[in-house]
Amino acid sequence: MTTANPSPAGAIKRGRSDTQSVDRHIAARLRERRTMLGLTLQQVAGMLGITYQQLYKYEKGVNRLSAGRLHALARALGVDIGYFYEGLGSGEPARPTARQGQMLELARSFAVLPRRQQEALAEMARAPAGVEEASA
């Protein structure tokens, strides 16, 4: 009777490294989306019923996301689960395009404005775009 040779240690370490890089990629996409929406850690954590510290650990890639939690995050952030995997396997970390970078900067700036200024700015943006205010 013969036994199969166990996997070389290098293959195991490489597999672990690949898994960790996927975790880091998903964590970066999570943080990017939250920031793009102008949401705080506390706001998103509240939507999920978890502490902001737990969400912070997800965003840093310290704690892994379960499939169920990833699904809940996708729903809370208004994206498909595939969003978190976009750019994965390209050999380098996902980097926002120049346009996405501008949108992120705009979202961050908009989020810190007082509500009255946000409303005025939104109205200014709707006018040239020919978009009417969405009814709430």
Short mmCIF file of N, CA and C in Angstrom, two decimals:
data_model
loop_
_atom_site.label_atom_id
_atom_site.label_comp_id
_atom_site.label_asym_id
_atom_site.label_seq_id
_atom_site.Cartn_x
_atom_site.Cartn_y
_atom_site.Cartn_z
N MET A 1 0.84 -1.17 0.00
CA MET A 1 0.00 0.00 0.00
C MET A 1 0.89 1.24 0.00
N THR A 2 0.58 2.20 -0.85
CA THR A 2 1.37 3.42 -0.91
C THR A 2 0.53 4.58 -0.41
N THR A 3 1.20 5.56 0.08
CA THR A 3 0.50 6.76 0.53
C THR A 3 0.93 7.92 -0.35
N ALA A 4 0.03 8.84 -0.53
CA ALA A 4 0.33 10.02 -1.34
C ALA A 4 1.32 10.90 -0.59
N ASN A 5 2.19 11.51 -1.37
CA ASN A 5 3.15 12.43 -0.76
C ASN A 5 2.40 13.67 -0.27
N PRO A 6 2.68 14.12 0.94
CA PRO A 6 2.02 15.33 1.42
C PRO A 6 2.47 16.54 0.60
N SER A 7 1.64 17.56 0.62
CA SER A 7 1.97 18.80 -0.11
C SER A 7 3.24 19.41 0.45
N PRO A 8 4.06 19.95 -0.43
CA PRO A 8 5.27 20.63 0.06
C PRO A 8 4.86 21.85 0.88
N ALA A 9 5.69 22.18 1.86
CA ALA A 9 5.39 23.31 2.74
C ALA A 9 5.23 24.60 1.95
N GLY A 10 6.00 24.76 0.88
CA GLY A 10 5.90 25.97 0.07
C GLY A 10 4.52 26.16 -0.54
N ALA A 11 3.91 25.06 -0.98
CA ALA A 11 2.57 25.14 -1.57
C ALA A 11 1.55 25.56 -0.52
N ILE A 12 1.71 25.07 0.69
CA ILE A 12 0.79 25.43 1.77
C ILE A 12 0.93 26.91 2.09
N LYS A 13 2.16 27.38 2.21
CA LYS A 13 2.38 28.80 2.52
C LYS A 13 1.87 29.68 1.39
N ARG A 14 2.09 29.27 0.15
CA ARG A 14 1.62 30.04 -0.99
C ARG A 14 0.10 30.12 -0.98
N GLY A 15 -0.56 29.01 -0.67
CA GLY A 15 -2.02 28.99 -0.59
C GLY A 15 -2.54 29.93 0.48
N ARG A 16 -1.87 29.95 1.62
CA ARG A 16 -2.24 30.86 2.70
C ARG A 16 -2.07 32.30 2.24
N SER A 17 -0.96 32.58 1.56
CA SER A 17 -0.66 33.92 1.08
C SER A 17 -1.72 34.37 0.05
N ASP A 18 -2.10 33.45 -0.84
CA ASP A 18 -3.13 33.76 -1.84
C ASP A 18 -4.45 34.10 -1.15
N THR A 19 -4.81 33.31 -0.15
CA THR A 19 -6.04 33.55 0.59
C THR A 19 -6.00 34.90 1.28
N GLN A 20 -4.88 35.21 1.89
CA GLN A 20 -4.75 36.49 2.59
C GLN A 20 -4.81 37.66 1.61
N SER A 21 -4.27 37.49 0.42
CA SER A 21 -4.33 38.58 -0.55
C SER A 21 -5.77 38.80 -1.03
N VAL A 22 -6.55 37.73 -1.15
CA VAL A 22 -7.96 37.86 -1.50
C VAL A 22 -8.70 38.59 -0.38
N ASP A 23 -8.42 38.21 0.86
CA ASP A 23 -9.04 38.87 2.01
C ASP A 23 -8.71 40.36 2.02
N ARG A 24 -7.46 40.69 1.77
CA ARG A 24 -7.05 42.11 1.75
C ARG A 24 -7.73 42.86 0.61
N HIS A 25 -7.87 42.21 -0.54
CA HIS A 25 -8.53 42.84 -1.68
C HIS A 25 -10.00 43.15 -1.34
N ILE A 26 -10.69 42.18 -0.79
CA ILE A 26 -12.10 42.38 -0.42
C ILE A 26 -12.21 43.47 0.63
N ALA A 27 -11.30 43.47 1.60
CA ALA A 27 -11.30 44.51 2.64
C ALA A 27 -11.13 45.90 2.03
N ALA A 28 -10.21 46.02 1.07
CA ALA A 28 -9.97 47.32 0.43
C ALA A 28 -11.20 47.77 -0.35
N ARG A 29 -11.85 46.83 -1.05
CA ARG A 29 -13.05 47.18 -1.82
C ARG A 29 -14.19 47.60 -0.89
N LEU A 30 -14.29 46.96 0.27
CA LEU A 30 -15.30 47.31 1.26
C LEU A 30 -15.10 48.74 1.74
N ARG A 31 -13.88 49.04 2.13
CA ARG A 31 -13.59 50.40 2.61
C ARG A 31 -13.82 51.43 1.51
N GLU A 32 -13.41 51.10 0.30
CA GLU A 32 -13.59 52.02 -0.84
C GLU A 32 -15.07 52.33 -1.06
N ARG A 33 -15.90 51.32 -1.04
CA ARG A 33 -17.33 51.51 -1.27
C ARG A 33 -17.97 52.32 -0.14
N ARG A 34 -17.62 52.01 1.09
CA ARG A 34 -18.17 52.76 2.23
C ARG A 34 -17.80 54.23 2.12
N THR A 35 -16.54 54.48 1.80
CA THR A 35 -16.06 55.85 1.67
C THR A 35 -16.74 56.56 0.51
N MET A 36 -16.90 55.85 -0.60
CA MET A 36 -17.55 56.43 -1.78
C MET A 36 -18.96 56.90 -1.45
N LEU A 37 -19.63 56.15 -0.60
CA LEU A 37 -21.00 56.50 -0.21
C LEU A 37 -21.04 57.55 0.89
N GLY A 38 -19.87 57.91 1.42
CA GLY A 38 -19.81 58.92 2.48
C GLY A 38 -20.35 58.41 3.81
N LEU A 39 -20.26 57.11 4.02
CA LEU A 39 -20.77 56.51 5.26
C LEU A 39 -19.64 56.30 6.26
N THR A 40 -19.97 56.43 7.54
CA THR A 40 -18.99 56.18 8.59
C THR A 40 -19.00 54.70 8.96
N LEU A 41 -17.96 54.29 9.66
CA LEU A 41 -17.92 52.92 10.17
C LEU A 41 -19.14 52.65 11.04
N GLN A 42 -19.50 53.62 11.87
CA GLN A 42 -20.63 53.45 12.78
C GLN A 42 -21.94 53.26 12.01
N GLN A 43 -22.13 54.02 10.94
CA GLN A 43 -23.36 53.91 10.16
C GLN A 43 -23.50 52.53 9.52
N VAL A 44 -22.45 52.06 8.89
CA VAL A 44 -22.51 50.76 8.22
C VAL A 44 -22.64 49.64 9.26
N ALA A 45 -21.89 49.76 10.35
CA ALA A 45 -21.97 48.75 11.41
C ALA A 45 -23.40 48.68 11.95
N GLY A 46 -24.04 49.82 12.10
CA GLY A 46 -25.43 49.86 12.57
C GLY A 46 -26.37 49.16 11.61
N MET A 47 -26.13 49.31 10.31
CA MET A 47 -26.96 48.63 9.31
C MET A 47 -26.85 47.12 9.43
N LEU A 48 -25.67 46.66 9.86
CA LEU A 48 -25.40 45.22 9.93
C LEU A 48 -25.65 44.63 11.31
N GLY A 49 -25.82 45.50 12.30
CA GLY A 49 -26.00 45.02 13.66
C GLY A 49 -24.72 44.49 14.28
N ILE A 50 -23.59 45.09 13.90
CA ILE A 50 -22.29 44.72 14.48
C ILE A 50 -21.64 45.98 15.04
N THR A 51 -20.55 45.82 15.77
CA THR A 51 -19.84 46.98 16.30
C THR A 51 -18.97 47.59 15.20
N TYR A 52 -18.68 48.89 15.37
CA TYR A 52 -17.82 49.53 14.38
C TYR A 52 -16.41 48.95 14.45
N GLN A 53 -16.02 48.44 15.62
CA GLN A 53 -14.69 47.82 15.73
C GLN A 53 -14.61 46.56 14.85
N GLN A 54 -15.70 45.80 14.82
CA GLN A 54 -15.73 44.59 13.99
C GLN A 54 -15.63 44.98 12.52
N LEU A 55 -16.39 46.00 12.11
CA LEU A 55 -16.33 46.45 10.72
C LEU A 55 -14.93 46.95 10.38
N TYR A 56 -14.30 47.65 11.31
CA TYR A 56 -12.93 48.13 11.10
C TYR A 56 -11.99 46.96 10.84
N LYS A 57 -12.16 45.88 11.61
CA LYS A 57 -11.32 44.70 11.41
C LYS A 57 -11.58 44.06 10.05
N TYR A 58 -12.83 44.08 9.59
CA TYR A 58 -13.14 43.58 8.24
C TYR A 58 -12.43 44.44 7.20
N GLU A 59 -12.48 45.76 7.38
CA GLU A 59 -11.88 46.67 6.40
C GLU A 59 -10.36 46.59 6.37
N LYS A 60 -9.77 46.21 7.46
CA LYS A 60 -8.31 46.07 7.51
C LYS A 60 -7.87 44.67 7.10
N GLY A 61 -8.81 43.76 6.93
CA GLY A 61 -8.46 42.39 6.55
C GLY A 61 -7.97 41.57 7.73
N VAL A 62 -8.15 42.07 8.95
CA VAL A 62 -7.73 41.34 10.14
C VAL A 62 -8.66 40.16 10.37
N ASN A 63 -9.96 40.38 10.23
CA ASN A 63 -10.95 39.32 10.37
C ASN A 63 -11.53 39.01 8.99
N ARG A 64 -11.73 37.74 8.73
CA ARG A 64 -12.29 37.31 7.46
C ARG A 64 -13.80 37.47 7.46
N LEU A 65 -14.34 37.74 6.30
CA LEU A 65 -15.78 37.87 6.13
C LEU A 65 -16.39 36.54 5.74
N SER A 66 -17.46 36.16 6.41
CA SER A 66 -18.19 34.95 6.01
C SER A 66 -19.02 35.29 4.77
N ALA A 67 -19.50 34.28 4.10
CA ALA A 67 -20.33 34.49 2.91
C ALA A 67 -21.60 35.27 3.29
N GLY A 68 -22.19 34.92 4.42
CA GLY A 68 -23.41 35.61 4.84
C GLY A 68 -23.16 37.07 5.15
N ARG A 69 -22.06 37.37 5.82
CA ARG A 69 -21.73 38.76 6.16
C ARG A 69 -21.40 39.55 4.90
N LEU A 70 -20.69 38.92 3.96
CA LEU A 70 -20.37 39.59 2.70
C LEU A 70 -21.65 39.92 1.94
N HIS A 71 -22.60 39.01 1.95
CA HIS A 71 -23.89 39.24 1.31
C HIS A 71 -24.60 40.42 1.97
N ALA A 72 -24.61 40.46 3.30
CA ALA A 72 -25.26 41.55 4.03
C ALA A 72 -24.58 42.89 3.72
N LEU A 73 -23.26 42.88 3.65
CA LEU A 73 -22.52 44.10 3.32
C LEU A 73 -22.86 44.59 1.91
N ALA A 74 -22.91 43.65 0.98
CA ALA A 74 -23.24 44.02 -0.40
C ALA A 74 -24.62 44.68 -0.46
N ARG A 75 -25.58 44.11 0.23
CA ARG A 75 -26.93 44.69 0.25
C ARG A 75 -26.93 46.07 0.91
N ALA A 76 -26.23 46.20 2.03
CA ALA A 76 -26.19 47.47 2.76
C ALA A 76 -25.51 48.57 1.93
N LEU A 77 -24.53 48.19 1.13
CA LEU A 77 -23.78 49.16 0.34
C LEU A 77 -24.29 49.29 -1.09
N GLY A 78 -25.34 48.57 -1.41
CA GLY A 78 -25.98 48.71 -2.71
C GLY A 78 -25.18 48.19 -3.89
N VAL A 79 -24.46 47.09 -3.69
CA VAL A 79 -23.68 46.50 -4.78
C VAL A 79 -23.92 45.00 -4.82
N ASP A 80 -23.55 44.38 -5.94
CA ASP A 80 -23.56 42.92 -6.03
C ASP A 80 -22.32 42.40 -5.32
N ILE A 81 -22.36 41.17 -4.88
CA ILE A 81 -21.20 40.58 -4.20
C ILE A 81 -19.97 40.61 -5.11
N GLY A 82 -20.19 40.47 -6.40
CA GLY A 82 -19.09 40.51 -7.36
C GLY A 82 -18.27 41.78 -7.30
N TYR A 83 -18.87 42.87 -6.81
CA TYR A 83 -18.15 44.14 -6.68
C TYR A 83 -16.87 43.97 -5.87
N PHE A 84 -16.95 43.19 -4.80
CA PHE A 84 -15.82 43.02 -3.91
C PHE A 84 -14.68 42.24 -4.56
N TYR A 85 -14.98 41.50 -5.63
CA TYR A 85 -13.98 40.69 -6.30
C TYR A 85 -13.43 41.35 -7.58
N GLU A 86 -14.02 42.48 -7.98
CA GLU A 86 -13.56 43.15 -9.20
C GLU A 86 -12.08 43.52 -9.08
N GLY A 87 -11.34 43.25 -10.12
CA GLY A 87 -9.92 43.56 -10.14
C GLY A 87 -9.04 42.50 -9.51
N LEU A 88 -9.65 41.48 -8.94
CA LEU A 88 -8.89 40.41 -8.30
C LEU A 88 -8.28 39.53 -9.37
N GLY A 89 -7.06 39.13 -9.18
CA GLY A 89 -6.39 38.26 -10.14
C GLY A 89 -5.68 39.03 -11.23
N SER A 90 -5.73 40.35 -11.17
CA SER A 90 -5.04 41.14 -12.19
C SER A 90 -3.55 41.24 -11.87
N GLY A 91 -3.15 40.66 -10.74
CA GLY A 91 -1.75 40.68 -10.39
C GLY A 91 -1.36 41.85 -9.51
N GLU A 92 -2.23 42.80 -9.37
CA GLU A 92 -1.93 43.94 -8.51
C GLU A 92 -3.21 44.37 -7.81
N PRO A 93 -3.07 45.08 -6.70
CA PRO A 93 -4.28 45.50 -5.98
C PRO A 93 -5.13 46.43 -6.83
N ALA A 94 -6.43 46.35 -6.64
CA ALA A 94 -7.34 47.21 -7.38
C ALA A 94 -7.08 48.66 -7.01
N ARG A 95 -6.90 49.47 -8.00
CA ARG A 95 -6.70 50.90 -7.79
C ARG A 95 -7.84 51.63 -8.50
N PRO A 96 -8.39 52.64 -7.85
CA PRO A 96 -9.46 53.36 -8.51
C PRO A 96 -8.93 54.10 -9.74
N THR A 97 -9.76 54.19 -10.76
CA THR A 97 -9.40 54.97 -11.94
C THR A 97 -9.37 56.44 -11.53
N ALA A 98 -8.86 57.29 -12.41
CA ALA A 98 -8.82 58.72 -12.11
C ALA A 98 -10.23 59.24 -11.83
N ARG A 99 -11.18 58.80 -12.63
CA ARG A 99 -12.57 59.24 -12.44
C ARG A 99 -13.12 58.73 -11.11
N GLN A 100 -12.85 57.48 -10.77
CA GLN A 100 -13.30 56.94 -9.49
C GLN A 100 -12.65 57.70 -8.34
N GLY A 101 -11.39 58.07 -8.50
CA GLY A 101 -10.69 58.84 -7.48
C GLY A 101 -11.36 60.19 -7.26
N GLN A 102 -11.77 60.83 -8.36
CA GLN A 102 -12.48 62.10 -8.26
C GLN A 102 -13.81 61.91 -7.54
N MET A 103 -14.51 60.83 -7.86
CA MET A 103 -15.79 60.57 -7.22
C MET A 103 -15.60 60.31 -5.72
N LEU A 104 -14.56 59.58 -5.36
CA LEU A 104 -14.27 59.34 -3.95
C LEU A 104 -13.99 60.65 -3.22
N GLU A 105 -13.18 61.50 -3.83
CA GLU A 105 -12.85 62.78 -3.23
C GLU A 105 -14.10 63.65 -3.09
N LEU A 106 -14.93 63.64 -4.12
CA LEU A 106 -16.18 64.40 -4.07
C LEU A 106 -17.10 63.88 -2.97
N ALA A 107 -17.21 62.56 -2.86
CA ALA A 107 -18.07 61.97 -1.83
C ALA A 107 -17.56 62.31 -0.43
N ARG A 108 -16.26 62.25 -0.23
CA ARG A 108 -15.69 62.59 1.08
C ARG A 108 -15.97 64.05 1.42
N SER A 109 -15.75 64.93 0.46
CA SER A 109 -15.98 66.36 0.69
C SER A 109 -17.45 66.65 0.94
N PHE A 110 -18.31 66.02 0.15
CA PHE A 110 -19.75 66.22 0.29
C PHE A 110 -20.24 65.77 1.67
N ALA A 111 -19.69 64.65 2.14
CA ALA A 111 -20.13 64.07 3.42
C ALA A 111 -19.85 64.97 4.61
N VAL A 112 -18.84 65.82 4.53
CA VAL A 112 -18.51 66.67 5.67
C VAL A 112 -19.23 68.02 5.64
N LEU A 113 -19.94 68.31 4.55
CA LEU A 113 -20.68 69.57 4.48
C LEU A 113 -21.92 69.52 5.37
N PRO A 114 -22.35 70.69 5.87
CA PRO A 114 -23.63 70.73 6.59
C PRO A 114 -24.77 70.36 5.64
N ARG A 115 -25.84 69.86 6.20
CA ARG A 115 -26.98 69.37 5.40
C ARG A 115 -27.50 70.42 4.42
N ARG A 116 -27.62 71.66 4.86
CA ARG A 116 -28.15 72.71 3.97
C ARG A 116 -27.26 72.90 2.75
N GLN A 117 -25.94 72.85 2.96
CA GLN A 117 -25.02 72.99 1.84
C GLN A 117 -25.07 71.75 0.94
N GLN A 118 -25.25 70.58 1.53
CA GLN A 118 -25.39 69.36 0.72
C GLN A 118 -26.61 69.48 -0.19
N GLU A 119 -27.72 69.93 0.38
CA GLU A 119 -28.95 70.06 -0.42
C GLU A 119 -28.78 71.08 -1.53
N ALA A 120 -28.15 72.22 -1.23
CA ALA A 120 -27.93 73.26 -2.24
C ALA A 120 -27.01 72.74 -3.35
N LEU A 121 -25.96 72.05 -2.97
CA LEU A 121 -25.03 71.51 -3.96
C LEU A 121 -25.69 70.44 -4.82
N ALA A 122 -26.51 69.60 -4.20
CA ALA A 122 -27.23 68.57 -4.95
C ALA A 122 -28.17 69.20 -5.96
N GLU A 123 -28.85 70.26 -5.55
CA GLU A 123 -29.76 70.96 -6.47
C GLU A 123 -28.98 71.58 -7.63
N MET A 124 -27.82 72.14 -7.32
CA MET A 124 -26.98 72.72 -8.38
C MET A 124 -26.53 71.65 -9.37
N ALA A 125 -26.24 70.47 -8.89
CA ALA A 125 -25.79 69.39 -9.77
C ALA A 125 -26.93 68.84 -10.61
N ARG A 126 -28.14 68.80 -10.04
CA ARG A 126 -29.29 68.28 -10.78
C ARG A 126 -29.69 69.18 -11.94
N ALA A 127 -29.57 70.48 -11.78
CA ALA A 127 -30.03 71.43 -12.79
C ALA A 127 -29.33 71.21 -14.14
N PRO A 128 -28.00 71.27 -14.23
CA PRO A 128 -27.38 71.07 -15.55
C PRO A 128 -27.51 69.65 -16.06
N ALA A 129 -27.70 68.70 -15.15
CA ALA A 129 -27.84 67.31 -15.57
C ALA A 129 -29.24 67.01 -16.07
N GLY A 130 -30.17 67.95 -15.83
CA GLY A 130 -31.55 67.75 -16.28
C GLY A 130 -32.28 66.68 -15.49
N VAL A 131 -31.89 66.52 -14.24
CA VAL A 131 -32.49 65.50 -13.39
C VAL A 131 -33.37 66.18 -12.36
N GLU A 132 -34.57 65.67 -12.20
CA GLU A 132 -35.46 66.22 -11.19
C GLU A 132 -35.21 65.55 -9.88
N GLU A 133 -35.55 66.24 -8.79
CA GLU A 133 -35.35 65.71 -7.44
C GLU A 133 -36.18 64.46 -7.26
N ALA A 134 -35.56 63.43 -6.71
CA ALA A 134 -36.28 62.18 -6.44
C ALA A 134 -37.23 62.41 -5.28
N SER A 135 -38.46 61.93 -5.42
CA SER A 135 -39.41 62.10 -4.33
C SER A 135 -39.15 61.05 -3.26
N ALA A 136 -39.17 61.52 -2.02
CA ALA A 136 -38.86 60.62 -0.90
C ALA A 136 -40.06 59.94 -0.37
#
